[in-house]
Amino acid sequence: MGAASEEPTAVDGKRRQRAAATKEQLLVAAREVFEERGYQAATVGAITKLANTAHGTFYLYFKNKEDVFGEIITEVVRELYERSLGPFVSLPPEGGVNRTPDAIRALLTVFAEHRGLWRALLEAVLQSATIEQRWLDLRRTFTDRIMIRLGELEAAGTARPLDAEVVAHALVAMVEWFAFAGCVFEEPDPATIGIDRSTAVLADIWTRAISL
Amino acid sequence: MGAASEEPTAVDGKRRQRAAATKEQLLVAAREVFEERGYQAATVGAITKLANTAHGTFYLYFKNKEDVFGEIITEVVRELYERSLGPFVSLPPEGGVNRTPDAIRALLTVFAEHRGLWRALLEAVLQSATIEQRWLDLRRTFTDRIMIRLGELEAAGTARPLDAEVVAHALVAMVEWFAFAGCVFEEPDPATIGIDRSTAVLADIWTRAISL
Amino acid sequence: MGAASEEPTAVDGKRRQRAAATKEQLLVAAREVFEERGYQAATVGAITKLANTAHGTFYLYFKNKEDVFGEIITEVVRELYERSLGPFVSLPPEGGVNRTPDAIRALLTVFAEHRGLWRALLEAVLQSATIEQRWLDLRRTFTDRIMIRLGELEAAGTARPLDAEVVAHALVAMVEWFAFAGCVFEEPDPATIGIDRSTAVLADIWTRAISL
Amino acid sequence: MGAASEEPTAVDGKRRQRAAATKEQLLVAAREVFEERGYQAATVGAITKLANTAHGTFYLYFKNKEDVFGEIITEVVRELYERSLGPFVSLPPEGGVNRTPDAIRALLTVFAEHRGLWRALLEAVLQSATIEQRWLDLRRTFTDRIMIRLGELEAAGTARPLDAEVVAHALVAMVEWFAFAGCVFEEPDPATIGIDRSTAVLADIWTRAISL
DNA sequence: CATGAATGAGACTTCATTCAT
DNA sequence: AATGAATGAAGTCTCATTCAT
């Protein structure tokens, strides 16, 4: 109506910043709440309280609990990918050195760094179809990439002929669930086993599974 | 001691039967409800409704939702054990034939027969400390037994020297999560893959993991 | 119909005995439960359990919780009357010795012997109109008798002219609530005060209240 | 620290007012419900219905039934203290005029003004340990103050040597229970007796109990 | 007489979500 | 952009009482 709406720059910039900051606060708080309480026990109230925000503010930035969790988990899985599988698959298949242990160690490390969050993830996946879908999509990044890799290795003569799809799923299942079980159920207790033994065994099985 | 002890037979027997029948109805209904809705979405109301019972009757036989679920899951895990691992570990370690595929196929079969229930189990384990404990105890039956088996095989010279504890957990993780993922997330879709390929791959990896 | 119903003696006698025994068991059990849990928290289930009786049996002898409690309380109040006020009022008013301390000590003693029950009584009176009525009727026995006594004393010239009705209620209120407060709230703590000091003070106030 | 701290005045004031008004509504409604139904029969549902509030709103302001009741009762007991004992004990002990009758009349008046509430209080005290504690604490204000007073009077030579602790409790018991019995059980019926006779008798006994 | 399985009403409490300011 | 008061649905569990054997 007035001239106000025509010059958005100055004020708008500040607003946008403030908004981003608020969202960030909420995100950080949410992460902490999910880590501590898990998915289903986490409440919007707890998040806004920790974020020093009004309850209603939450709904300015997220549709609901599902929604925040989706953002958080996307972020974490991205980290997981970038630190474990990513570096691994970017190498040429013929590489003389076996990088599997590195990838597995990295994965176990990332899991260990966010214990509570993985439990929450498991819960959330089972509680919300939306999150389940999102997670399965992210997860497929891993299995698909590994499937491709297995094909490459096979073609390069480094691996024996395999039922790539099933093998990929089986190996991912092994590593993933071993990691989950460790940080969610402490079974086997990671503190007792130590990352070295775990890495060694998992990488060994992995390698034997595909090698000639 | 009371006046009751005189004619316990006739009436008492009938009563006991009726009571057992009611409990069975509730158990069956509960199982169905858990299969359809999962753990957390299942309500006592839904169970009693399906069982054609008054709401209060439920509490005559179970302390709460946790409690029924505990009974159901114990039963299912027992079945799982008896049909898959049980027959396997009762054979002598030197047996010329590899029984691993049989055990794995049996396990995948039992999982497939109770799809919804496994999802509920996963949920319940994450939601209730009591059930988590119960499940971990039951699960330990498997890992422990396999650990022992690995020792036997090693001693018999059929397997190479292994970090039995970690290997057992890794292999169990692989098979278990492969099975879970199949029936909970249809990832990979069991219908597409087929039990034969799954069995073949899992048994193969398992065997290679331990053989000389 | 047959001849059976015509000779009720032998069998009937046994039945009656057994019935009486059962009722007694329930009564004893009820008393214990009320003492331990109070009125409202006491359940028929707890009573029958303690009485080693079927749940339904309770309803053969009592209409409901109110009903048993009525019987119990009548009994206790009778005891209270017989041991405290009764002996007191049966003496001639001119009696040279002041019997008030004896009556009060007796009353405090009876209260102390049934602690839990008095709390239950208070609860019950507030919870059930029937019991309230019953209790008020029993209680009136006390106040009425004292009112009469005050009249006698006045006539005998032992007491000054008094508003007998109100004085009786005031004195009863004092002793009664002092006793209740002691065993229900431990305020003042009977163990600390001791029955002698309590008796002395109450009897003293009582005596001064009516003496010339 | 959040973004909230900029314009706290205008909107905030209105909101606070509205909130206070809602709480007040609930408090008033609760009081009415407790007066009519007593403590245990009162339900949160009845309170919110009378307050024209959603059920959940109640829990925005009170933790539960116990909690509201605590607030109400604190308020009423404060009133009781300020109108009866307070003015009384603030006078110098030597005061030529006996103020006991005024204090007692005031107390009986306050009791009469909140009949239902006192019944509820009695119930609540017996039903909830928290309220019992709260009430005993408030009540101790009375007995302690009177104990001190008795000491002062004794020192001033206005009262005879006494077992102050027990006497205080006995006199408080008398007045308190007389008042309770009147408004809870109508025994004796206050309408019949009238406040003047009650006051006269209670004050008379009180005075005689302590005077030389 | 005694039994004990079955009933079902009812109160409590939590929280995601909305919306007026 | 932020606030925070208000909403109301939903599920849990207990127990007095009945009634068919």
PDB file of C-alpha atoms in Angstrom, chain B residues 9-114:
ATOM      1  CA  THR B   9     -12.454 -80.866  39.960  1.00  0.00           C
ATOM      2  CA  ALA B  10     -15.618 -80.313  37.946  1.00  0.00           C
ATOM      3  CA  VAL B  11     -16.328 -76.638  38.206  1.00  0.00           C
ATOM      4  CA  ASP B  12     -12.740 -75.663  38.597  1.00  0.00           C
ATOM      5  CA  GLY B  13     -11.645 -77.388  35.465  1.00  0.00           C
ATOM      6  CA  LYS B  14     -14.253 -75.675  33.370  1.00  0.00           C
ATOM      7  CA  ARG B  15     -13.419 -72.341  34.834  1.00  0.00           C
ATOM      8  CA  ARG B  16      -9.754 -72.773  34.204  1.00  0.00           C
ATOM      9  CA  GLN B  17     -10.485 -73.705  30.631  1.00  0.00           C
ATOM     10  CA  ARG B  18     -12.678 -70.713  30.091  1.00  0.00           C
ATOM     11  CA  ALA B  19     -10.065 -68.455  31.569  1.00  0.00           C
ATOM     12  CA  ALA B  20      -7.376 -69.958  29.393  1.00  0.00           C
ATOM     13  CA  ALA B  21      -9.591 -69.510  26.386  1.00  0.00           C
ATOM     14  CA  THR B  22     -10.116 -65.851  27.199  1.00  0.00           C
ATOM     15  CA  LYS B  23      -6.430 -65.275  27.592  1.00  0.00           C
ATOM     16  CA  GLU B  24      -5.817 -67.020  24.319  1.00  0.00           C
ATOM     17  CA  GLN B  25      -8.385 -64.816  22.606  1.00  0.00           C
ATOM     18  CA  LEU B  26      -6.634 -61.764  23.945  1.00  0.00           C
ATOM     19  CA  LEU B  27      -3.270 -63.079  22.885  1.00  0.00           C
ATOM     20  CA  VAL B  28      -4.451 -63.780  19.385  1.00  0.00           C
ATOM     21  CA  ALA B  29      -6.139 -60.414  19.145  1.00  0.00           C
ATOM     22  CA  ALA B  30      -3.088 -58.654  20.491  1.00  0.00           C
ATOM     23  CA  ARG B  31      -0.887 -60.335  17.962  1.00  0.00           C
ATOM     24  CA  GLU B  32      -3.130 -59.225  15.170  1.00  0.00           C
ATOM     25  CA  VAL B  33      -3.321 -55.680  16.429  1.00  0.00           C
ATOM     26  CA  PHE B  34       0.441 -55.453  16.819  1.00  0.00           C
ATOM     27  CA  GLU B  35       0.954 -56.851  13.357  1.00  0.00           C
ATOM     28  CA  GLU B  36      -1.379 -54.328  11.838  1.00  0.00           C
ATOM     29  CA  ARG B  37      -0.603 -51.212  13.799  1.00  0.00           C
ATOM     30  CA  GLY B  38       2.819 -51.774  15.229  1.00  0.00           C
ATOM     31  CA  TYR B  39       3.641 -51.433  18.886  1.00  0.00           C
ATOM     32  CA  GLN B  40       3.080 -47.859  19.796  1.00  0.00           C
ATOM     33  CA  ALA B  41      -0.083 -47.369  17.795  1.00  0.00           C
ATOM     34  CA  ALA B  42      -1.621 -50.498  19.259  1.00  0.00           C
ATOM     35  CA  THR B  43      -4.036 -49.804  22.100  1.00  0.00           C
ATOM     36  CA  VAL B  44      -5.519 -52.014  24.724  1.00  0.00           C
ATOM     37  CA  GLY B  45      -8.893 -50.866  23.488  1.00  0.00           C
ATOM     38  CA  ALA B  46      -8.229 -52.212  20.018  1.00  0.00           C
ATOM     39  CA  ILE B  47      -7.113 -55.515  21.452  1.00  0.00           C
ATOM     40  CA  THR B  48     -10.112 -56.059  23.676  1.00  0.00           C
ATOM     41  CA  LYS B  49     -12.446 -54.958  20.934  1.00  0.00           C
ATOM     42  CA  LEU B  50     -10.995 -57.511  18.575  1.00  0.00           C
ATOM     43  CA  ALA B  51     -11.032 -60.139  21.308  1.00  0.00           C
ATOM     44  CA  ASN B  52     -14.671 -59.383  22.072  1.00  0.00           C
ATOM     45  CA  THR B  53     -13.820 -58.708  25.645  1.00  0.00           C
ATOM     46  CA  ALA B  54     -14.478 -55.939  28.097  1.00  0.00           C
ATOM     47  CA  HIS B  55     -11.670 -53.485  28.406  1.00  0.00           C
ATOM     48  CA  GLY B  56     -11.015 -54.445  31.982  1.00  0.00           C
ATOM     49  CA  THR B  57     -10.674 -58.098  31.151  1.00  0.00           C
ATOM     50  CA  PHE B  58      -7.369 -57.379  29.528  1.00  0.00           C
ATOM     51  CA  TYR B  59      -5.933 -56.365  32.859  1.00  0.00           C
ATOM     52  CA  LEU B  60      -6.994 -59.658  34.345  1.00  0.00           C
ATOM     53  CA  TYR B  61      -4.409 -61.415  32.255  1.00  0.00           C
ATOM     54  CA  PHE B  62      -1.759 -58.851  31.511  1.00  0.00           C
ATOM     55  CA  LYS B  63      -0.238 -56.017  33.401  1.00  0.00           C
ATOM     56  CA  ASN B  64      -0.247 -53.760  30.360  1.00  0.00           C
ATOM     57  CA  LYS B  65       0.680 -53.525  26.719  1.00  0.00           C
ATOM     58  CA  GLU B  66       4.331 -54.174  27.467  1.00  0.00           C
ATOM     59  CA  ASP B  67       3.364 -57.348  29.216  1.00  0.00           C
ATOM     60  CA  VAL B  68       1.354 -58.933  26.410  1.00  0.00           C
ATOM     61  CA  PHE B  69       3.943 -57.929  23.945  1.00  0.00           C
ATOM     62  CA  GLY B  70       6.558 -59.633  26.031  1.00  0.00           C
ATOM     63  CA  GLU B  71       4.639 -62.893  25.970  1.00  0.00           C
ATOM     64  CA  ILE B  72       4.066 -62.728  22.252  1.00  0.00           C
ATOM     65  CA  ILE B  73       7.602 -61.887  21.387  1.00  0.00           C
ATOM     66  CA  THR B  74       9.051 -64.566  23.612  1.00  0.00           C
ATOM     67  CA  GLU B  75       6.920 -67.050  21.785  1.00  0.00           C
ATOM     68  CA  VAL B  76       7.943 -65.844  18.350  1.00  0.00           C
ATOM     69  CA  VAL B  77      11.621 -65.738  19.166  1.00  0.00           C
ATOM     70  CA  ARG B  78      11.422 -69.217  20.569  1.00  0.00           C
ATOM     71  CA  GLU B  79       9.901 -70.355  17.276  1.00  0.00           C
ATOM     72  CA  LEU B  80      12.655 -68.571  15.431  1.00  0.00           C
ATOM     73  CA  TYR B  81      15.277 -70.321  17.465  1.00  0.00           C
ATOM     74  CA  GLU B  82      13.736 -73.735  17.190  1.00  0.00           C
ATOM     75  CA  ARG B  83      13.330 -73.524  13.475  1.00  0.00           C
ATOM     76  CA  SER B  84      16.587 -71.914  12.496  1.00  0.00           C
ATOM     77  CA  LEU B  85      19.509 -71.882  14.850  1.00  0.00           C
ATOM     78  CA  GLY B  86      18.440 -74.785  17.027  1.00  0.00           C
ATOM     79  CA  PRO B  87      18.647 -77.581  14.456  1.00  0.00           C
ATOM     80  CA  PHE B  88      21.849 -76.082  13.133  1.00  0.00           C
ATOM     81  CA  VAL B  89      23.875 -76.016  16.291  1.00  0.00           C
ATOM     82  CA  SER B  90      22.823 -79.452  17.404  1.00  0.00           C
ATOM     83  CA  LEU B  91      24.861 -81.058  14.640  1.00  0.00           C
ATOM     84  CA  PRO B  92      28.446 -82.103  15.157  1.00  0.00           C
ATOM     85  CA  PRO B  93      30.875 -79.435  13.946  1.00  0.00           C
ATOM     86  CA  GLU B  94      32.670 -81.754  11.594  1.00  0.00           C
ATOM     87  CA  GLY B  95      29.546 -82.574   9.600  1.00  0.00           C
ATOM     88  CA  GLY B  96      30.541 -82.942   5.959  1.00  0.00           C
ATOM     89  CA  VAL B  97      27.551 -80.952   4.711  1.00  0.00           C
ATOM     90  CA  ASN B  98      27.253 -77.197   5.263  1.00  0.00           C
ATOM     91  CA  ARG B  99      23.989 -76.567   7.116  1.00  0.00           C
ATOM     92  CA  THR B 100      24.292 -72.810   7.131  1.00  0.00           C
ATOM     93  CA  PRO B 101      21.992 -72.292   4.170  1.00  0.00           C
ATOM     94  CA  ASP B 102      19.257 -74.317   5.862  1.00  0.00           C
ATOM     95  CA  ALA B 103      19.462 -72.262   9.001  1.00  0.00           C
ATOM     96  CA  ILE B 104      19.395 -68.991   7.109  1.00  0.00           C
ATOM     97  CA  ARG B 105      16.540 -70.036   4.891  1.00  0.00           C
ATOM     98  CA  ALA B 106      14.568 -71.080   7.959  1.00  0.00           C
ATOM     99  CA  LEU B 107      15.256 -67.773   9.599  1.00  0.00           C
ATOM    100  CA  LEU B 108      14.175 -65.762   6.590  1.00  0.00           C
ATOM    101  CA  THR B 109      11.075 -67.880   6.391  1.00  0.00           C
ATOM    102  CA  VAL B 110      10.068 -67.304   9.967  1.00  0.00           C
ATOM    103  CA  PHE B 111      10.622 -63.594   9.514  1.00  0.00           C
ATOM    104  CA  ALA B 112       8.500 -63.551   6.408  1.00  0.00           C
ATOM    105  CA  GLU B 113       5.703 -65.356   8.214  1.00  0.00           C
ATOM    106  CA  HIS B 114       5.318 -62.623  10.831  1.00  0.00           C
TER     107      HIS B 114
END
